[in-house]
Each structure stands twice: as C-alpha cells, then as structure tokens.
mmCIF file of C-alpha atoms in Angstrom:
data_model
loop_
_atom_site.group_PDB
_atom_site.id
_atom_site.type_symbol
_atom_site.label_atom_id
_atom_site.label_comp_id
_atom_site.label_asym_id
_atom_site.label_seq_id
_atom_site.Cartn_x
_atom_site.Cartn_y
_atom_site.Cartn_z
ATOM 1 C CA GLY A 1 43.252 0.318 -29.199
ATOM 2 C CA ALA A 2 40.487 2.837 -28.836
ATOM 3 C CA VAL A 3 38.046 2.083 -26.039
ATOM 4 C CA VAL A 4 34.469 3.222 -25.636
ATOM 5 C CA SER A 5 32.615 2.642 -22.397
ATOM 6 C CA GLN A 6 28.945 2.826 -21.522
ATOM 7 C CA HIS A 7 27.348 3.276 -18.156
ATOM 8 C CA PRO A 8 25.307 1.665 -16.829
ATOM 9 C CA SER A 9 25.564 -1.723 -18.490
ATOM 10 C CA ARG A 10 22.090 -2.631 -17.267
ATOM 11 C CA VAL A 11 19.246 -0.569 -15.910
ATOM 12 C CA ILE A 12 15.755 -1.450 -14.794
ATOM 13 C CA CYS A 13 13.293 1.344 -14.231
ATOM 14 C CA LYS A 14 9.619 1.929 -13.692
ATOM 15 C CA SER A 15 7.379 3.199 -16.427
ATOM 16 C CA GLY A 16 7.293 6.993 -16.526
ATOM 17 C CA THR A 17 10.760 7.580 -15.186
ATOM 18 C CA SER A 18 13.745 8.942 -17.097
ATOM 19 C CA VAL A 19 16.984 7.092 -17.614
ATOM 20 C CA LYS A 20 20.356 8.507 -18.598
ATOM 21 C CA ILE A 21 22.970 6.435 -20.413
ATOM 22 C CA GLU A 22 26.531 7.651 -20.737
ATOM 23 C CA CYS A 23 28.936 6.943 -23.566
ATOM 24 C CA ARG A 24 32.584 7.787 -23.062
ATOM 25 C CA SER A 25 35.613 7.575 -25.295
ATOM 26 C CA LEU A 26 38.345 6.626 -22.861
ATOM 27 C CA ASP A 27 41.548 7.205 -24.765
ATOM 28 C CA PHE A 28 40.624 9.446 -27.655
ATOM 29 C CA GLN A 29 38.565 12.481 -28.474
ATOM 30 C CA ALA A 30 35.397 11.951 -30.428
ATOM 31 C CA THR A 31 33.792 14.839 -32.232
ATOM 32 C CA THR A 32 31.056 12.519 -33.406
ATOM 33 C CA MET A 33 29.227 9.802 -31.526
ATOM 34 C CA PHE A 34 26.380 7.630 -32.690
ATOM 35 C CA TRP A 35 23.508 6.014 -30.792
ATOM 36 C CA TYR A 36 22.012 2.745 -31.935
ATOM 37 C CA ARG A 37 19.108 0.691 -30.717
ATOM 38 C CA GLN A 38 18.860 -3.056 -30.975
ATOM 39 C CA PHE A 39 15.666 -4.984 -30.331
ATOM 40 C CA PRO A 40 15.927 -8.675 -29.423
ATOM 41 C CA LYS A 41 17.099 -10.818 -32.289
ATOM 42 C CA GLN A 42 17.320 -7.814 -34.565
ATOM 43 C CA SER A 43 20.046 -5.680 -36.039
ATOM 44 C CA LEU A 44 21.311 -2.311 -34.887
ATOM 45 C CA MET A 45 19.354 0.698 -36.028
ATOM 46 C CA LEU A 46 20.875 4.142 -35.943
ATOM 47 C CA MET A 47 18.894 6.506 -33.752
ATOM 48 C CA ALA A 48 20.930 9.675 -33.900
ATOM 49 C CA THR A 49 24.262 11.245 -34.632
ATOM 50 C CA SER A 50 25.740 13.362 -31.886
ATOM 51 C CA ASN A 51 28.228 16.101 -32.643
ATOM 52 C CA GLU A 52 30.144 17.815 -29.876
ATOM 53 C CA GLY A 53 28.842 21.278 -29.213
ATOM 54 C CA SER A 54 25.856 21.088 -31.517
ATOM 55 C CA LYS A 55 22.426 19.536 -31.682
ATOM 56 C CA ALA A 56 22.092 15.889 -32.470
ATOM 57 C CA THR A 57 20.737 14.733 -35.795
ATOM 58 C CA TYR A 58 17.946 12.206 -35.406
ATOM 59 C CA GLU A 59 16.958 9.516 -37.838
ATOM 60 C CA GLN A 60 13.484 9.505 -39.263
ATOM 61 C CA GLY A 61 10.968 8.131 -36.816
ATOM 62 C CA VAL A 62 13.044 8.754 -33.703
ATOM 63 C CA GLU A 63 11.407 11.170 -31.273
ATOM 64 C CA LYS A 64 13.974 13.769 -30.317
ATOM 65 C CA ASP A 65 11.954 14.906 -27.321
ATOM 66 C CA LYS A 66 11.870 11.395 -25.972
ATOM 67 C CA PHE A 67 15.479 10.507 -26.642
ATOM 68 C CA LEU A 68 17.518 13.485 -25.513
ATOM 69 C CA ILE A 69 21.121 13.500 -26.599
ATOM 70 C CA ASN A 70 23.804 15.725 -25.169
ATOM 71 C CA HIS A 71 27.391 15.732 -26.408
ATOM 72 C CA ALA A 72 28.891 18.093 -23.898
ATOM 73 C CA SER A 73 32.528 17.252 -24.378
ATOM 74 C CA LEU A 74 34.833 15.478 -26.783
ATOM 75 C CA THR A 75 34.742 12.348 -24.644
ATOM 76 C CA LEU A 76 31.166 12.159 -23.410
ATOM 77 C CA SER A 77 27.741 11.822 -24.969
ATOM 78 C CA THR A 78 24.607 11.050 -23.012
ATOM 79 C CA LEU A 79 21.294 9.583 -24.089
ATOM 80 C CA THR A 80 18.329 10.273 -21.827
ATOM 81 C CA VAL A 81 15.195 8.243 -22.340
ATOM 82 C CA THR A 82 12.452 10.447 -20.968
ATOM 83 C CA SER A 83 9.214 9.089 -19.535
ATOM 84 C CA ALA A 84 10.255 5.585 -20.394
ATOM 85 C CA HIS A 85 7.660 2.972 -21.300
ATOM 86 C CA PRO A 86 7.956 -0.799 -21.674
ATOM 87 C CA GLU A 87 8.255 -0.458 -25.454
ATOM 88 C CA ASP A 88 11.489 1.497 -24.886
ATOM 89 C CA SER A 89 13.077 -1.613 -23.430
ATOM 90 C CA SER A 90 15.982 -2.421 -25.680
ATOM 91 C CA PHE A 91 19.737 -2.699 -26.003
ATOM 92 C CA TYR A 92 21.302 0.700 -26.623
ATOM 93 C CA ILE A 93 24.764 0.851 -28.159
ATOM 94 C CA CYS A 94 26.879 3.900 -28.757
ATOM 95 C CA SER A 95 29.873 4.364 -30.976
ATOM 96 C CA ALA A 96 32.488 7.070 -31.173
ATOM 97 C CA ARG A 97 34.550 8.151 -34.120
ATOM 98 C CA ALA A 98 38.194 8.908 -33.511
ATOM 99 C CA GLY A 99 39.002 10.456 -36.831
ATOM 100 C CA GLY A 100 37.640 11.346 -40.199
ATOM 101 C CA LEU A 101 37.619 7.893 -41.741
ATOM 102 C CA PRO A 102 34.811 5.360 -41.332
ATOM 103 C CA ASP A 103 37.100 2.700 -39.934
ATOM 104 C CA THR A 104 37.972 4.837 -36.939
ATOM 105 C CA GLN A 105 34.608 4.235 -35.313
ATOM 106 C CA TYR A 106 34.541 2.195 -32.136
ATOM 107 C CA PHE A 107 31.566 0.658 -30.371
ATOM 108 C CA GLY A 108 30.649 0.611 -26.729
ATOM 109 C CA PRO A 109 29.570 -2.560 -24.906
ATOM 110 C CA GLY A 110 25.919 -1.573 -24.824
ATOM 111 C CA THR A 111 23.313 -0.821 -22.162
ATOM 112 C CA ARG A 112 20.361 -3.092 -21.523
ATOM 113 C CA LEU A 113 17.305 -1.029 -20.585
ATOM 114 C CA THR A 114 14.290 -2.766 -19.098
ATOM 115 C CA VAL A 115 11.228 -0.678 -18.359
ATOM 116 C CA LEU A 116 8.689 -2.312 -16.061
ATOM 117 C CA ALA B 1 22.599 5.374 -50.023
ATOM 118 C CA GLN B 2 23.961 2.173 -48.560
ATOM 119 C CA SER B 3 22.408 -1.135 -47.616
ATOM 120 C CA VAL B 4 23.473 -4.589 -46.536
ATOM 121 C CA THR B 5 21.849 -7.964 -46.975
ATOM 122 C CA GLN B 6 22.889 -11.150 -45.248
ATOM 123 C CA LEU B 7 21.609 -14.329 -46.806
ATOM 124 C CA GLY B 8 20.459 -16.721 -44.131
ATOM 125 C CA SER B 9 19.286 -15.476 -40.768
ATOM 126 C CA HIS B 10 20.477 -18.728 -39.207
ATOM 127 C CA VAL B 11 23.345 -20.947 -40.272
ATOM 128 C CA SER B 12 24.228 -24.248 -38.623
ATOM 129 C CA VAL B 13 27.513 -26.059 -39.118
ATOM 130 C CA SER B 14 29.206 -28.961 -37.457
ATOM 131 C CA GLU B 15 32.280 -28.421 -35.352
ATOM 132 C CA GLY B 16 35.294 -28.534 -37.625
ATOM 133 C CA ALA B 17 33.308 -27.709 -40.757
ATOM 134 C CA LEU B 18 33.697 -24.691 -42.999
ATOM 135 C CA VAL B 19 31.877 -21.553 -41.960
ATOM 136 C CA LEU B 20 30.486 -19.335 -44.733
ATOM 137 C CA LEU B 21 28.380 -16.305 -43.878
ATOM 138 C CA ARG B 22 27.180 -14.259 -46.808
ATOM 139 C CA CYS B 23 27.067 -10.497 -47.099
ATOM 140 C CA ASN B 24 26.119 -8.349 -50.056
ATOM 141 C CA TYR B 25 26.095 -4.604 -50.033
ATOM 142 C CA SER B 26 25.132 -1.616 -52.071
ATOM 143 C CA SER B 27 26.919 1.674 -51.811
ATOM 144 C CA SER B 28 27.061 4.883 -53.804
ATOM 145 C CA VAL B 29 30.533 5.621 -52.470
ATOM 146 C CA PRO B 30 33.591 3.374 -52.170
ATOM 147 C CA PRO B 31 32.633 1.070 -49.332
ATOM 148 C CA TYR B 32 34.321 0.323 -46.093
ATOM 149 C CA LEU B 33 33.130 -3.119 -45.026
ATOM 150 C CA PHE B 34 33.097 -4.727 -41.622
ATOM 151 C CA TRP B 35 32.181 -7.928 -39.888
ATOM 152 C CA TYR B 36 31.245 -7.860 -36.226
ATOM 153 C CA VAL B 37 30.416 -10.662 -33.837
ATOM 154 C CA GLN B 38 28.007 -10.303 -30.944
ATOM 155 C CA TYR B 39 27.654 -12.753 -28.101
ATOM 156 C CA PRO B 40 24.434 -12.759 -26.046
ATOM 157 C CA ASN B 41 23.917 -9.595 -24.026
ATOM 158 C CA GLN B 42 27.226 -8.186 -25.155
ATOM 159 C CA GLY B 43 28.378 -5.420 -27.461
ATOM 160 C CA LEU B 44 29.970 -5.732 -30.854
ATOM 161 C CA GLN B 45 33.435 -7.121 -31.400
ATOM 162 C CA LEU B 46 35.200 -6.266 -34.637
ATOM 163 C CA LEU B 47 36.279 -9.375 -36.525
ATOM 164 C CA LEU B 48 37.783 -7.727 -39.563
ATOM 165 C CA LYS B 49 37.417 -4.826 -41.935
ATOM 166 C CA TYR B 50 38.106 -3.867 -45.517
ATOM 167 C CA THR B 51 39.069 -0.311 -46.304
ATOM 168 C CA THR B 52 41.339 -0.225 -49.343
ATOM 169 C CA GLY B 53 44.078 -2.360 -50.822
ATOM 170 C CA ALA B 54 44.182 -6.125 -50.517
ATOM 171 C CA THR B 55 40.771 -7.600 -51.085
ATOM 172 C CA LEU B 56 41.330 -10.640 -48.876
ATOM 173 C CA VAL B 57 41.388 -9.552 -45.279
ATOM 174 C CA LYS B 58 42.208 -11.663 -42.291
ATOM 175 C CA GLY B 59 40.720 -11.089 -38.911
ATOM 176 C CA ILE B 60 40.703 -12.470 -35.440
ATOM 177 C CA ASN B 61 39.842 -16.024 -34.432
ATOM 178 C CA GLY B 62 40.768 -17.438 -37.829
ATOM 179 C CA PHE B 63 38.121 -15.570 -39.802
ATOM 180 C CA GLU B 64 38.716 -13.967 -43.156
ATOM 181 C CA ALA B 65 36.641 -12.214 -45.793
ATOM 182 C CA GLU B 66 37.088 -11.304 -49.415
ATOM 183 C CA PHE B 67 35.874 -8.092 -50.973
ATOM 184 C CA LYS B 68 34.544 -8.725 -54.462
ATOM 185 C CA LYS B 69 33.542 -5.492 -56.067
ATOM 186 C CA SER B 70 32.068 -7.123 -59.158
ATOM 187 C CA GLU B 71 29.759 -9.180 -56.977
ATOM 188 C CA THR B 72 29.262 -6.468 -54.331
ATOM 189 C CA SER B 73 30.001 -9.127 -51.772
ATOM 190 C CA PHE B 74 32.021 -9.474 -48.603
ATOM 191 C CA HIS B 75 31.482 -13.041 -47.438
ATOM 192 C CA LEU B 76 32.966 -14.222 -44.154
ATOM 193 C CA THR B 77 34.680 -17.596 -43.916
ATOM 194 C CA LYS B 78 36.491 -19.756 -41.421
ATOM 195 C CA PRO B 79 37.999 -23.104 -42.419
ATOM 196 C CA SER B 80 37.072 -24.970 -39.258
ATOM 197 C CA ALA B 81 34.259 -24.023 -36.917
ATOM 198 C CA HIS B 82 34.727 -24.092 -33.174
ATOM 199 C CA MET B 83 32.000 -24.284 -30.574
ATOM 200 C CA SER B 84 32.998 -20.840 -29.334
ATOM 201 C CA ASP B 85 32.126 -19.374 -32.743
ATOM 202 C CA ALA B 86 28.423 -19.719 -32.007
ATOM 203 C CA ALA B 87 27.140 -16.136 -31.954
ATOM 204 C CA GLU B 88 25.392 -13.478 -34.002
ATOM 205 C CA TYR B 89 27.351 -12.008 -36.894
ATOM 206 C CA PHE B 90 26.709 -8.638 -38.458
ATOM 207 C CA CYS B 91 28.042 -7.293 -41.714
ATOM 208 C CA ALA B 92 28.188 -3.510 -41.971
ATOM 209 C CA VAL B 93 29.030 -0.929 -44.592
ATOM 210 C CA SER B 94 30.193 2.602 -44.263
ATOM 211 C CA GLY B 95 31.909 4.983 -46.558
ATOM 212 C CA TYR B 96 33.838 8.170 -46.585
ATOM 213 C CA GLY B 97 31.570 10.923 -47.716
ATOM 214 C CA ASN B 98 28.257 9.284 -46.963
ATOM 215 C CA TYR B 99 25.778 11.013 -44.741
ATOM 216 C CA GLY B 100 27.025 11.051 -41.199
ATOM 217 C CA GLN B 101 29.554 8.382 -42.064
ATOM 218 C CA ASN B 102 27.578 6.082 -39.866
ATOM 219 C CA PHE B 103 27.417 2.362 -40.228
ATOM 220 C CA VAL B 104 24.600 0.541 -41.943
ATOM 221 C CA PHE B 105 24.219 -2.925 -40.512
ATOM 222 C CA GLY B 106 22.852 -6.037 -42.094
ATOM 223 C CA PRO B 107 20.099 -7.993 -40.344
ATOM 224 C CA GLY B 108 22.560 -10.433 -38.843
ATOM 225 C CA THR B 109 23.185 -14.159 -39.129
ATOM 226 C CA ARG B 110 23.034 -16.432 -36.135
ATOM 227 C CA LEU B 111 25.683 -19.113 -36.324
ATOM 228 C CA SER B 112 25.121 -22.357 -34.485
ATOM 229 C CA VAL B 113 27.920 -24.899 -34.160
ATOM 230 C CA LEU B 114 26.847 -28.478 -33.622
ATOM 231 C CA PRO B 115 29.068 -30.957 -31.780
#
C-alpha cells in the first residue's frame, strides 16, 4: 500500500528557532499534500493544502508567514514553523493524495513538536 | 460544506462486550466516509472506509461500519472488544468535488476497554 513518511518523528527546540518537518510519499507521486495539526486530546485540524509547484492554500486563522509550506516535488512537502513558540507545540500530521479520489489519501505517522 | 459529529467523547466497554462508536455526518456532495484509529503518540491507522456500493463495510481487527444515508450515519461496531482496542477513534468525511478534497474529522471518541 501507499506509504507516507514524516521526518523527524519528534523534535524539541528552543523558543524563537525554526523547525522544518518533511513529508514524503515513498511509493507514489502526490500532487496534493495536506498538513494537519492536532492538539492534545483533540481532533485533527487542517492547516493548509499543498500543491506541487504552486503556493499552498491556508485555512482561515493559520498564519502563512509562520507556517511556511513548500511542495517542491511530487514526493516531498515541507512545513517550516518559523520563530516557534511554546503555543506551537503540537502533533503535526501530513497526508498525501495519490489520485483524484478522496479515498486515495494516505496519512503520515506524525511529528511531535515541543517548543521550550 | 461537510461536518462530522461523534456522540460520546469517551466510551467504556468491558472486554468481550459489543463496541459501538457513533458517527453522524453532513455533506453537500456524496460522502466518502472513514474510520481511523490512533494510539497514543502515533499517527492514524485506517480501519475502514465507505466509498460507493455495499453499505456495510468490513475493516481490520474485526471492525465494521454501516453507511445509512437516511440517517446520515456511519457507526462503527465490533462484536467483542479486546484490550488492544483501547485507543482514540476518529470518523472522517470527504467527498469528490468538495473544496480541496480534504478530510473533515470528527472530534474523536476515546475507547476504554475494562478487564
């Protein structure tokens, strides 16, 4: 089956630093990738939709200058949390869509970000 | 627009008892429906999905769900709970043609299995 990886799985950083999270589709090409955020004991909330070769589309309330998304190739999207603060600590999950239908979307294992 | 509600943020059952996790959705397009399970500090694992066709879908680990259009429901069941079923369960809806074709997740239900 289709596999999506995320790196790193965990990251701890100091307040004010930037952190980059990678999302890769390992055995398929993904023209569209999605980034979700999950706070403890809460559901996943879509942050942005990333399309290869074009600018990401951010959901309302998500700061695009703080959460930089780059979808440079058909197998890689990156999320950079700039000038991270403790309130950015969360579980970030990406997904990648293999085809045109909604059931061809596959989720990564997530990245736990802790900002001290 | 699409939305998902899950009745009961926490459900407790005894080992061996029936598991019933409720999911209701709203969708302006024909829905694709999913159930995912999440163990602590892990990503999502797909349990089962409904796209088209047979309304009773079977998934992994003995789970199944039935799509009832008239009730806009997609409840998840398992005849006999196992201790390893204790986890967080998310119902999600998507649909061909909706904006971004992204998933909309329900708030989740935490399942506890008592010995």
